[in-house]
Amino acid sequence: MADHGYVHKLKAGQPGNPIFLVFHGTGGDENQFFTFGAQLMPEATIVSPRGDVSEHGAARFFKRTGEGVYDMADLSRATKKMADFVKALADEHQASEIVGLGYSNGANILANVLIEYGLFDKAVLMHPLIPFRPKDNAGLAGRHVLITAGERDPICPAPQTQALADYFTAQATDTEIEWHAGGHDIRQNEISAVERFVRG
């Protein structure tokens, strides 16, 4: 389906249940986390959009000019477009809460929607990279964020991951961080932390 601006997969839950949006990494698509999302929150409406930017054929949610160097104008465009998409679907499905999970580039668009617009009650950011100091947002107080990361991630350096966690903590967000000893790969302790966080 391509309504509300993105090609996406959707499994409708009952009205009044949560809506759970899952966002793929660079080169993934709407199938990457769709089944995982449905397993985590079987009662929820599951939505998985496909990034609308192509980088040498790899789907992404916003443009970049190099590894870790974002096209800030396109990030702003993509963030507003995604916020509108999330709001429209949450309203349509009468969602009781809005939950998000993203990996890599998907974590980055999720994080930036959260930073700019709030919207998400709970967000799982797997290997995010926000290479700038986000603006303060008092509306983030009391929301729940789980960051998962690799201590030796060459794409998302650990100090920047920690800085993002510190930013959310400074906004009075309930913030957890789950590390593993590896790089940009997803490991079992992350999956376990995500399961606890989403179902908790």
XYZ file of C-alpha atoms in Angstrom:
200
model
C 0.000 0.000 0.000
C 1.205 3.525 -0.656
C -1.429 5.695 1.023
C -0.404 8.452 3.467
C 2.809 8.984 1.503
C 4.787 5.766 2.011
C 4.695 2.298 0.527
C 4.078 0.184 3.614
C 2.870 -3.098 5.057
C 0.083 -3.025 7.619
C -1.628 -5.549 9.854
C -4.637 -3.970 11.528
C -5.341 -4.596 15.202
C -8.572 -3.751 16.965
C -9.395 -0.035 17.383
C -8.175 1.080 20.789
C -5.094 -1.180 20.686
C -1.578 0.219 20.336
C -0.023 0.976 16.960
C 3.533 -0.285 16.457
C 5.635 1.234 13.685
C 8.831 -0.535 12.614
C 11.518 1.145 10.497
C 14.127 -0.722 8.441
C 17.827 0.021 8.075
C 19.567 1.213 4.907
C 18.965 -1.313 2.137
C 16.140 -3.008 4.027
C 12.477 -2.691 3.182
C 9.059 -2.950 4.771
C 9.578 -6.697 5.337
C 12.732 -6.405 7.494
C 11.051 -6.047 10.905
C 7.384 -6.605 10.071
C 7.198 -10.183 11.399
C 9.336 -9.274 14.426
C 6.954 -6.416 15.216
C 3.940 -8.714 14.953
C 5.608 -11.208 17.319
C 6.461 -8.483 19.843
C 2.985 -6.909 19.896
C 0.484 -9.404 18.426
C -2.536 -7.332 19.467
C -1.244 -4.094 17.931
C -1.710 -2.563 14.526
C 1.690 -3.174 12.874
C 2.919 -0.672 10.286
C 6.200 -0.916 8.382
C 6.950 1.889 5.894
C 9.576 1.682 3.151
C 12.052 4.554 2.951
C 11.287 6.922 0.081
C 14.924 7.789 -0.732
C 17.158 5.565 -2.876
C 20.899 5.573 -2.254
C 22.426 3.570 -5.129
C 19.322 1.381 -5.017
C 19.228 1.027 -1.220
C 16.068 2.345 0.445
C 16.560 5.000 3.147
C 14.322 7.462 4.971
C 16.428 10.566 4.235
C 19.458 11.561 2.181
C 23.032 11.809 3.367
C 26.125 13.252 1.723
C 28.525 10.725 3.284
C 28.778 8.150 6.073
C 27.455 9.919 9.169
C 26.915 13.216 7.281
C 23.230 14.031 6.933
C 21.474 16.215 4.400
C 19.784 18.305 7.088
C 17.208 19.838 4.734
C 16.120 16.386 3.612
C 16.113 15.122 7.198
C 13.704 17.945 8.048
C 11.490 17.069 5.056
C 11.499 13.373 5.907
C 10.817 13.987 9.609
C 7.721 16.069 8.916
C 6.469 13.604 6.303
C 6.946 10.676 8.697
C 5.295 12.534 11.585
C 2.250 13.178 9.373
C 2.222 9.495 8.354
C 2.363 8.316 11.981
C -0.360 10.728 13.104
C -2.684 9.783 10.244
C -2.409 6.047 10.891
C -2.637 6.374 14.672
C -5.842 8.397 14.256
C -7.243 6.017 11.656
C -6.725 3.001 13.938
C -7.751 4.840 17.138
C -4.455 3.805 18.716
C -4.234 3.735 22.500
C -0.483 4.353 22.330
C 2.152 4.805 19.641
C 5.210 2.553 19.801
C 8.170 2.636 17.425
C 11.187 0.461 16.659
C 13.919 1.301 14.195
C 17.329 -0.037 13.245
C 20.199 2.107 11.933
C 18.691 4.571 9.408
C 15.238 3.555 10.659
C 16.314 4.359 14.229
C 17.511 7.758 13.047
C 14.213 8.789 11.464
C 12.341 7.458 14.511
C 14.647 9.382 16.862
C 14.256 12.597 14.914
C 10.447 12.339 14.787
C 10.534 11.805 18.548
C 12.868 14.784 19.067
C 10.902 17.156 16.825
C 7.298 16.060 17.329
C 7.106 13.743 20.352
C 4.318 11.432 19.095
C 5.805 8.124 20.299
C 4.993 6.891 23.790
C 7.730 4.249 23.540
C 10.638 4.071 21.104
C 13.297 1.418 20.500
C 16.368 2.911 18.798
C 18.684 0.123 17.609
C 22.121 1.458 16.637
C 21.028 5.077 16.146
C 23.320 7.889 15.001
C 22.248 11.475 15.659
C 25.466 13.387 14.827
C 24.232 16.737 16.163
C 22.914 18.137 19.455
C 19.129 17.916 19.199
C 16.930 20.755 20.350
C 15.385 20.491 23.799
C 11.785 19.282 23.893
C 9.982 19.436 27.245
C 7.225 17.297 25.727
C 9.489 14.243 25.914
C 9.205 14.055 29.717
C 7.840 10.704 30.828
C 8.186 8.968 27.471
C 10.115 5.703 27.268
C 13.209 5.142 25.118
C 15.403 2.060 24.764
C 18.686 2.447 22.884
C 20.624 -0.665 21.856
C 24.159 -0.408 20.532
C 27.503 -2.035 19.893
C 30.517 -0.816 21.840
C 32.664 -1.174 18.697
C 30.109 0.002 16.125
C 32.091 1.716 13.324
C 28.950 3.393 11.933
C 27.469 4.619 15.222
C 30.412 5.413 17.541
C 29.731 4.618 21.197
C 30.352 8.207 22.451
C 27.630 9.521 20.104
C 25.259 6.772 21.223
C 25.911 7.749 24.835
C 25.409 11.438 23.971
C 21.978 10.630 22.513
C 21.032 8.673 25.634
C 22.215 11.602 27.769
C 20.111 13.987 25.666
C 16.959 11.925 26.268
C 17.748 11.649 29.974
C 18.120 15.436 30.113
C 14.603 15.753 28.631
C 13.265 13.704 31.604
C 12.651 10.762 29.264
C 12.736 7.307 30.858
C 15.857 6.122 29.009
C 17.552 2.713 28.997
C 20.637 1.656 27.053
C 21.640 -1.910 26.200
C 25.194 -2.475 24.937
C 26.907 -5.453 23.395
C 30.602 -5.931 22.714
C 30.296 -5.962 18.928
C 29.645 -3.609 16.036
C 26.615 -2.704 13.904
C 25.117 -6.195 14.193
C 22.010 -7.069 16.205
C 22.722 -9.537 19.024
C 20.560 -11.692 21.268
C 20.875 -9.489 24.360
C 19.440 -6.605 22.299
C 16.494 -8.735 21.202
C 15.872 -9.751 24.825
C 16.026 -6.120 25.970
C 13.601 -5.097 23.212
C 11.168 -7.851 24.218
C 11.258 -6.753 27.876
C 10.867 -3.088 26.968
C 8.024 -3.442 24.473
C 6.044 -5.941 26.562
C 6.745 -4.227 29.886
